[in-house]
Amino acid sequence: DAGITQSPRHKVTETGTPVTLRCHQTENHRYMYWYRQDPGHGLRLIHYSYGVKDTDKGEVSDGYSVSRSKTEDFLLTLESATSSQTSVYFCAISQGGGELFFGEGSRLTVL
Amino acid sequence: GIQVEQSPPDLILQEGANSTLRCNFSDSVNNLQWFHQNPWGQLINLFYIPSGTKQNGRLSATTVATERYSLLYISSSQTTDSGVYFCAGLSNSGYALNFGKGTSLLVTP
């Protein structure tokens, strides 16, 4: 199994609070991704990173920011959580155009 | 990014039956993967198959890159095959896999 750890795995928070999800990998892969999964939408890309401090937006990036200060860590931040950001968040890694591997997901509920 | 269409959206099978899931792409891909999401939500890699045919036990996949589609075959289905099957593709000009909406499979005893 790919060495990908997401934390927290479950979180309940209130509207307007900041939330940070962490993805940690032990594979030394260059590319890291954050997807969200919602019923009827499949998986949609939020942000991705192609190296340390190199990040870019995906198709549903509004309301999210990311940071990657080390190869192994990719953080997703919701500055002010809204109910529409209730979702399951998946981190994924790849070695550049190659096979993508997913973490176990983080379930976020915004009340 | 590319558009990915999966069919059928839902499928119910009796244990032992065979099935074919299809994935169509709006553009050429240089990366194509099939995933199985089990009832616990885990996304499991099935195939990395930008072209050609691969087999893994009762599952096999074929991608015809020139015609922009891929097929996933499940033979002698088992209840543990239940879940959602996703395909995802990456075009030459893309930066991340684009996913279809999935095929939800239920295998009954």
PDB file of C-alpha atoms in Angstrom:
ATOM      1  CA  ASP A   1       0.000   0.000   0.000  1.00  0.00           C
ATOM      2  CA  ALA A   2       1.132   3.511  -0.789  1.00  0.00           C
ATOM      3  CA  GLY A   3       2.290   5.327   2.338  1.00  0.00           C
ATOM      4  CA  ILE A   4      -0.291   8.093   2.541  1.00  0.00           C
ATOM      5  CA  THR A   5      -1.748   9.282   5.814  1.00  0.00           C
ATOM      6  CA  GLN A   6      -4.555  11.809   6.130  1.00  0.00           C
ATOM      7  CA  SER A   7      -5.463  13.587   9.332  1.00  0.00           C
ATOM      8  CA  PRO A   8      -7.890  14.068  10.854  1.00  0.00           C
ATOM      9  CA  ARG A   9      -9.986  11.239   9.450  1.00  0.00           C
ATOM     10  CA  HIS A  10     -13.194  12.741  10.798  1.00  0.00           C
ATOM     11  CA  LYS A  11     -13.993  16.286  11.830  1.00  0.00           C
ATOM     12  CA  VAL A  12     -17.115  18.183  12.754  1.00  0.00           C
ATOM     13  CA  THR A  13     -16.869  21.946  12.843  1.00  0.00           C
ATOM     14  CA  GLU A  14     -19.050  25.029  12.760  1.00  0.00           C
ATOM     15  CA  THR A  15     -19.607  27.490   9.950  1.00  0.00           C
ATOM     16  CA  GLY A  16     -16.987  30.227   9.903  1.00  0.00           C
ATOM     17  CA  THR A  17     -14.215  28.318  11.655  1.00  0.00           C
ATOM     18  CA  PRO A  18     -10.870  27.565   9.987  1.00  0.00           C
ATOM     19  CA  VAL A  19     -10.030  23.955   9.212  1.00  0.00           C
ATOM     20  CA  THR A  20      -6.776  22.365   8.089  1.00  0.00           C
ATOM     21  CA  LEU A  21      -6.472  18.867   6.680  1.00  0.00           C
ATOM     22  CA  ARG A  22      -3.071  17.246   6.459  1.00  0.00           C
ATOM     23  CA  CYS A  23      -1.718  14.739   3.971  1.00  0.00           C
ATOM     24  CA  HIS A  24       1.569  13.010   4.716  1.00  0.00           C
ATOM     25  CA  GLN A  25       3.380  10.674   2.308  1.00  0.00           C
ATOM     26  CA  THR A  26       6.398   8.443   2.753  1.00  0.00           C
ATOM     27  CA  GLU A  27       6.852   7.653  -0.972  1.00  0.00           C
ATOM     28  CA  ASN A  28       8.835  10.768  -1.943  1.00  0.00           C
ATOM     29  CA  HIS A  29       6.445  11.332  -4.858  1.00  0.00           C
ATOM     30  CA  ARG A  30       6.667  14.706  -6.545  1.00  0.00           C
ATOM     31  CA  TYR A  31       2.955  15.293  -7.179  1.00  0.00           C
ATOM     32  CA  MET A  32       0.278  15.608  -4.517  1.00  0.00           C
ATOM     33  CA  TYR A  33      -3.427  16.337  -4.962  1.00  0.00           C
ATOM     34  CA  TRP A  34      -6.527  17.189  -2.972  1.00  0.00           C
ATOM     35  CA  TYR A  35      -9.887  15.955  -4.294  1.00  0.00           C
ATOM     36  CA  ARG A  36     -13.349  16.208  -2.816  1.00  0.00           C
ATOM     37  CA  GLN A  37     -16.054  13.610  -3.277  1.00  0.00           C
ATOM     38  CA  ASP A  38     -19.736  14.469  -3.230  1.00  0.00           C
ATOM     39  CA  PRO A  39     -22.785  12.407  -4.225  1.00  0.00           C
ATOM     40  CA  GLY A  40     -23.506  12.749  -7.918  1.00  0.00           C
ATOM     41  CA  HIS A  41     -20.203  14.475  -8.673  1.00  0.00           C
ATOM     42  CA  GLY A  42     -17.548  11.808  -8.438  1.00  0.00           C
ATOM     43  CA  LEU A  43     -14.152  13.165  -7.439  1.00  0.00           C
ATOM     44  CA  ARG A  44     -13.250  16.747  -8.254  1.00  0.00           C
ATOM     45  CA  LEU A  45      -9.816  18.312  -8.025  1.00  0.00           C
ATOM     46  CA  ILE A  46      -9.380  21.150  -5.533  1.00  0.00           C
ATOM     47  CA  HIS A  47      -5.655  21.920  -5.696  1.00  0.00           C
ATOM     48  CA  TYR A  48      -2.499  20.112  -6.635  1.00  0.00           C
ATOM     49  CA  SER A  49       1.233  20.446  -6.080  1.00  0.00           C
ATOM     50  CA  TYR A  50       4.078  19.617  -8.450  1.00  0.00           C
ATOM     51  CA  GLY A  51       6.865  20.260  -5.969  1.00  0.00           C
ATOM     52  CA  VAL A  52       7.806  22.021  -2.749  1.00  0.00           C
ATOM     53  CA  LYS A  53       6.111  25.435  -2.707  1.00  0.00           C
ATOM     54  CA  ASP A  54       4.720  24.782  -6.216  1.00  0.00           C
ATOM     55  CA  THR A  55       0.946  24.571  -6.212  1.00  0.00           C
ATOM     56  CA  ASP A  56      -1.921  25.323  -8.564  1.00  0.00           C
ATOM     57  CA  LYS A  57      -5.711  25.411  -8.614  1.00  0.00           C
ATOM     58  CA  GLY A  58      -8.055  22.694  -9.711  1.00  0.00           C
ATOM     59  CA  GLU A  59     -11.652  22.941 -10.861  1.00  0.00           C
ATOM     60  CA  VAL A  60     -13.226  23.612  -7.428  1.00  0.00           C
ATOM     61  CA  SER A  61     -10.602  25.713  -5.644  1.00  0.00           C
ATOM     62  CA  ASP A  62     -12.777  28.584  -4.370  1.00  0.00           C
ATOM     63  CA  GLY A  63     -12.709  28.756  -0.563  1.00  0.00           C
ATOM     64  CA  TYR A  64      -9.608  26.563  -0.270  1.00  0.00           C
ATOM     65  CA  SER A  65      -5.889  27.213   0.008  1.00  0.00           C
ATOM     66  CA  VAL A  66      -2.962  24.808   0.131  1.00  0.00           C
ATOM     67  CA  SER A  67       0.649  24.764   1.208  1.00  0.00           C
ATOM     68  CA  ARG A  68       3.560  22.432   0.657  1.00  0.00           C
ATOM     69  CA  SER A  69       6.661  23.315   2.636  1.00  0.00           C
ATOM     70  CA  LYS A  70       8.113  19.793   2.536  1.00  0.00           C
ATOM     71  CA  THR A  71       7.968  17.028  -0.064  1.00  0.00           C
ATOM     72  CA  GLU A  72       6.085  14.758   2.296  1.00  0.00           C
ATOM     73  CA  ASP A  73       3.350  17.142   3.517  1.00  0.00           C
ATOM     74  CA  PHE A  74       0.473  18.817   1.670  1.00  0.00           C
ATOM     75  CA  LEU A  75      -1.972  20.890   3.713  1.00  0.00           C
ATOM     76  CA  LEU A  76      -5.486  21.896   2.687  1.00  0.00           C
ATOM     77  CA  THR A  77      -6.982  24.872   4.525  1.00  0.00           C
ATOM     78  CA  LEU A  78     -10.537  26.117   4.633  1.00  0.00           C
ATOM     79  CA  GLU A  79     -10.130  29.667   5.916  1.00  0.00           C
ATOM     80  CA  SER A  80     -13.774  29.991   6.924  1.00  0.00           C
ATOM     81  CA  ALA A  81     -15.689  26.755   6.556  1.00  0.00           C
ATOM     82  CA  THR A  82     -19.170  26.769   4.981  1.00  0.00           C
ATOM     83  CA  SER A  83     -21.838  24.077   4.875  1.00  0.00           C
ATOM     84  CA  SER A  84     -21.170  23.582   1.147  1.00  0.00           C
ATOM     85  CA  GLN A  85     -17.715  22.328   2.095  1.00  0.00           C
ATOM     86  CA  THR A  86     -19.158  19.359   3.929  1.00  0.00           C
ATOM     87  CA  SER A  87     -17.606  16.515   1.974  1.00  0.00           C
ATOM     88  CA  VAL A  88     -15.132  13.676   1.950  1.00  0.00           C
ATOM     89  CA  TYR A  89     -11.643  14.886   1.104  1.00  0.00           C
ATOM     90  CA  PHE A  90      -9.077  12.622  -0.497  1.00  0.00           C
ATOM     91  CA  CYS A  91      -5.378  13.205  -0.823  1.00  0.00           C
ATOM     92  CA  ALA A  92      -3.533  11.499  -3.672  1.00  0.00           C
ATOM     93  CA  ILE A  93       0.049  11.183  -4.856  1.00  0.00           C
ATOM     94  CA  SER A  94       1.774  10.311  -8.112  1.00  0.00           C
ATOM     95  CA  GLN A  95       5.208  10.347  -9.642  1.00  0.00           C
ATOM     96  CA  GLY A  96       4.399  12.666 -12.514  1.00  0.00           C
ATOM     97  CA  GLY A  97       1.850  11.393 -15.012  1.00  0.00           C
ATOM     98  CA  GLY A  98       2.060   7.942 -13.552  1.00  0.00           C
ATOM     99  CA  GLU A  99      -0.251   5.907 -11.402  1.00  0.00           C
ATOM    100  CA  LEU A 100      -2.276   7.820  -8.823  1.00  0.00           C
ATOM    101  CA  PHE A 101      -2.651   6.492  -5.270  1.00  0.00           C
ATOM    102  CA  PHE A 102      -5.181   7.695  -2.713  1.00  0.00           C
ATOM    103  CA  GLY A 103      -5.203   8.149   1.019  1.00  0.00           C
ATOM    104  CA  GLU A 104      -8.109   6.854   3.105  1.00  0.00           C
ATOM    105  CA  GLY A 105     -10.062  10.097   3.082  1.00  0.00           C
ATOM    106  CA  SER A 106     -11.120  12.708   5.626  1.00  0.00           C
ATOM    107  CA  ARG A 107     -14.795  13.222   6.325  1.00  0.00           C
ATOM    108  CA  LEU A 108     -15.600  16.840   7.150  1.00  0.00           C
ATOM    109  CA  THR A 109     -18.958  18.021   8.410  1.00  0.00           C
ATOM    110  CA  VAL A 110     -19.636  21.764   8.666  1.00  0.00           C
ATOM    111  CA  LEU A 111     -22.669  22.601  10.787  1.00  0.00           C
TER     112      LEU A 111
ATOM    113  CA  GLY B   1      -9.698  18.932 -18.535  1.00  0.00           C
ATOM    114  CA  ILE B   2     -11.210  16.052 -20.419  1.00  0.00           C
ATOM    115  CA  GLN B   3     -14.796  14.886 -19.936  1.00  0.00           C
ATOM    116  CA  VAL B   4     -15.251  11.337 -18.680  1.00  0.00           C
ATOM    117  CA  GLU B   5     -18.531   9.482 -19.082  1.00  0.00           C
ATOM    118  CA  GLN B   6     -19.210   6.154 -17.415  1.00  0.00           C
ATOM    119  CA  SER B   7     -21.974   3.691 -18.118  1.00  0.00           C
ATOM    120  CA  PRO B   8     -24.125   2.281 -16.776  1.00  0.00           C
ATOM    121  CA  PRO B   9     -24.565   4.514 -13.720  1.00  0.00           C
ATOM    122  CA  ASP B  10     -26.054   1.659 -11.693  1.00  0.00           C
ATOM    123  CA  LEU B  11     -25.889  -2.096 -12.010  1.00  0.00           C
ATOM    124  CA  ILE B  12     -27.358  -4.957 -10.002  1.00  0.00           C
ATOM    125  CA  LEU B  13     -26.042  -8.458 -10.564  1.00  0.00           C
ATOM    126  CA  GLN B  14     -26.607 -11.842  -9.097  1.00  0.00           C
ATOM    127  CA  GLU B  15     -23.526 -13.566  -7.761  1.00  0.00           C
ATOM    128  CA  GLY B  16     -21.727 -15.436 -10.529  1.00  0.00           C
ATOM    129  CA  ALA B  17     -22.818 -13.134 -13.356  1.00  0.00           C
ATOM    130  CA  ASN B  18     -20.468 -11.275 -15.679  1.00  0.00           C
ATOM    131  CA  SER B  19     -20.531  -7.558 -16.451  1.00  0.00           C
ATOM    132  CA  THR B  20     -18.890  -4.896 -18.576  1.00  0.00           C
ATOM    133  CA  LEU B  21     -18.429  -1.305 -17.480  1.00  0.00           C
ATOM    134  CA  ARG B  22     -17.600   1.363 -20.027  1.00  0.00           C
ATOM    135  CA  CYS B  23     -15.721   4.643 -19.908  1.00  0.00           C
ATOM    136  CA  ASN B  24     -15.675   7.200 -22.745  1.00  0.00           C
ATOM    137  CA  PHE B  25     -13.277  10.128 -22.987  1.00  0.00           C
ATOM    138  CA  SER B  26     -13.647  13.447 -24.780  1.00  0.00           C
ATOM    139  CA  ASP B  27      -9.974  13.594 -25.754  1.00  0.00           C
ATOM    140  CA  SER B  28      -6.915  11.392 -26.076  1.00  0.00           C
ATOM    141  CA  VAL B  29      -5.400  10.227 -22.812  1.00  0.00           C
ATOM    142  CA  ASN B  30      -1.883   9.271 -21.810  1.00  0.00           C
ATOM    143  CA  ASN B  31      -2.966   7.983 -18.409  1.00  0.00           C
ATOM    144  CA  LEU B  32      -6.062   5.976 -17.632  1.00  0.00           C
ATOM    145  CA  GLN B  33      -6.933   4.248 -14.390  1.00  0.00           C
ATOM    146  CA  TRP B  34      -9.771   2.192 -12.942  1.00  0.00           C
ATOM    147  CA  PHE B  35     -10.562   2.337  -9.223  1.00  0.00           C
ATOM    148  CA  HIS B  36     -12.918   0.472  -6.946  1.00  0.00           C
ATOM    149  CA  GLN B  37     -14.409   2.313  -3.991  1.00  0.00           C
ATOM    150  CA  ASN B  38     -15.473  -0.261  -1.451  1.00  0.00           C
ATOM    151  CA  PRO B  39     -18.396   0.180   0.966  1.00  0.00           C
ATOM    152  CA  TRP B  40     -15.974   1.579   3.559  1.00  0.00           C
ATOM    153  CA  GLY B  41     -14.990   4.398   1.211  1.00  0.00           C
ATOM    154  CA  GLN B  42     -11.490   3.251   0.335  1.00  0.00           C
ATOM    155  CA  LEU B  43     -10.315   3.903  -3.222  1.00  0.00           C
ATOM    156  CA  ILE B  44      -8.463   0.862  -4.484  1.00  0.00           C
ATOM    157  CA  ASN B  45      -6.370   0.852  -7.638  1.00  0.00           C
ATOM    158  CA  LEU B  46      -7.511  -1.760 -10.115  1.00  0.00           C
ATOM    159  CA  PHE B  47      -5.703  -0.977 -13.344  1.00  0.00           C
ATOM    160  CA  TYR B  48      -3.313   1.566 -14.772  1.00  0.00           C
ATOM    161  CA  ILE B  49      -4.071   1.078 -18.450  1.00  0.00           C
ATOM    162  CA  PRO B  50      -3.511   3.936 -20.933  1.00  0.00           C
ATOM    163  CA  SER B  51      -3.688   1.376 -23.744  1.00  0.00           C
ATOM    164  CA  GLY B  52      -3.973  -2.337 -24.348  1.00  0.00           C
ATOM    165  CA  THR B  53      -5.384  -5.098 -22.171  1.00  0.00           C
ATOM    166  CA  LYS B  54      -4.572  -6.239 -18.649  1.00  0.00           C
ATOM    167  CA  GLN B  55      -5.970  -8.961 -16.447  1.00  0.00           C
ATOM    168  CA  ASN B  56      -5.941  -9.450 -12.718  1.00  0.00           C
ATOM    169  CA  GLY B  57      -7.826 -12.498 -11.552  1.00  0.00           C
ATOM    170  CA  ARG B  58     -11.506 -12.166 -12.387  1.00  0.00           C
ATOM    171  CA  LEU B  59     -11.069  -8.589 -13.542  1.00  0.00           C
ATOM    172  CA  SER B  60      -9.692  -7.390 -16.826  1.00  0.00           C
ATOM    173  CA  ALA B  61      -9.548  -4.063 -18.623  1.00  0.00           C
ATOM    174  CA  THR B  62      -9.092  -2.932 -22.184  1.00  0.00           C
ATOM    175  CA  THR B  63      -8.346   0.582 -23.399  1.00  0.00           C
ATOM    176  CA  VAL B  64      -8.702   1.520 -27.067  1.00  0.00           C
ATOM    177  CA  ALA B  65      -6.899   4.821 -27.000  1.00  0.00           C
ATOM    178  CA  THR B  66      -7.582   5.687 -30.659  1.00  0.00           C
ATOM    179  CA  GLU B  67     -11.333   5.380 -30.079  1.00  0.00           C
ATOM    180  CA  ARG B  68     -11.244   7.054 -26.658  1.00  0.00           C
ATOM    181  CA  TYR B  69     -12.840   4.390 -24.511  1.00  0.00           C
ATOM    182  CA  SER B  70     -11.983   1.809 -21.909  1.00  0.00           C
ATOM    183  CA  LEU B  71     -13.846  -1.278 -20.678  1.00  0.00           C
ATOM    184  CA  LEU B  72     -13.699  -3.044 -17.338  1.00  0.00           C
ATOM    185  CA  TYR B  73     -14.808  -6.683 -17.301  1.00  0.00           C
ATOM    186  CA  ILE B  74     -15.885  -8.423 -14.132  1.00  0.00           C
ATOM    187  CA  SER B  75     -16.373 -12.161 -14.432  1.00  0.00           C
ATOM    188  CA  SER B  76     -18.039 -14.505 -11.957  1.00  0.00           C
ATOM    189  CA  SER B  77     -19.005 -11.590  -9.748  1.00  0.00           C
ATOM    190  CA  GLN B  78     -18.927 -11.904  -5.968  1.00  0.00           C
ATOM    191  CA  THR B  79     -20.656  -9.889  -3.261  1.00  0.00           C
ATOM    192  CA  THR B  80     -17.289  -8.372  -2.377  1.00  0.00           C
ATOM    193  CA  ASP B  81     -17.222  -6.750  -5.840  1.00  0.00           C
ATOM    194  CA  SER B  82     -19.986  -4.392  -4.710  1.00  0.00           C
ATOM    195  CA  GLY B  83     -19.136  -0.721  -4.550  1.00  0.00           C
ATOM    196  CA  VAL B  84     -18.506   2.093  -6.988  1.00  0.00           C
ATOM    197  CA  TYR B  85     -16.152   1.772  -9.940  1.00  0.00           C
ATOM    198  CA  PHE B  86     -14.468   4.906 -11.197  1.00  0.00           C
ATOM    199  CA  CYS B  87     -12.412   5.494 -14.273  1.00  0.00           C
ATOM    200  CA  ALA B  88     -10.183   8.523 -14.636  1.00  0.00           C
ATOM    201  CA  GLY B  89      -8.098   9.917 -17.445  1.00  0.00           C
ATOM    202  CA  LEU B  90      -5.344  12.429 -18.002  1.00  0.00           C
ATOM    203  CA  SER B  91      -4.897  14.118 -21.348  1.00  0.00           C
ATOM    204  CA  ASN B  92      -1.568  15.169 -22.844  1.00  0.00           C
ATOM    205  CA  SER B  93      -2.289  18.770 -21.903  1.00  0.00           C
ATOM    206  CA  GLY B  94      -3.772  17.998 -18.488  1.00  0.00           C
ATOM    207  CA  TYR B  95      -2.274  18.152 -15.029  1.00  0.00           C
ATOM    208  CA  ALA B  96      -4.426  15.791 -12.999  1.00  0.00           C
ATOM    209  CA  LEU B  97      -6.757  12.880 -13.511  1.00  0.00           C
ATOM    210  CA  ASN B  98     -10.359  13.730 -14.359  1.00  0.00           C
ATOM    211  CA  PHE B  99     -12.908  11.323 -12.958  1.00  0.00           C
ATOM    212  CA  GLY B 100     -16.182   9.997 -14.224  1.00  0.00           C
ATOM    213  CA  LYS B 101     -19.172   9.898 -11.893  1.00  0.00           C
ATOM    214  CA  GLY B 102     -18.805   6.183 -11.379  1.00  0.00           C
ATOM    215  CA  THR B 103     -20.783   2.992 -11.815  1.00  0.00           C
ATOM    216  CA  SER B 104     -22.470   1.785  -8.647  1.00  0.00           C
ATOM    217  CA  LEU B 105     -22.447  -2.031  -8.573  1.00  0.00           C
ATOM    218  CA  LEU B 106     -24.452  -4.210  -6.226  1.00  0.00           C
ATOM    219  CA  VAL B 107     -23.871  -7.956  -6.321  1.00  0.00           C
ATOM    220  CA  THR B 108     -26.577  -9.949  -4.571  1.00  0.00           C
ATOM    221  CA  PRO B 109     -26.204 -13.482  -3.169  1.00  0.00           C
TER     222      PRO B 109
END
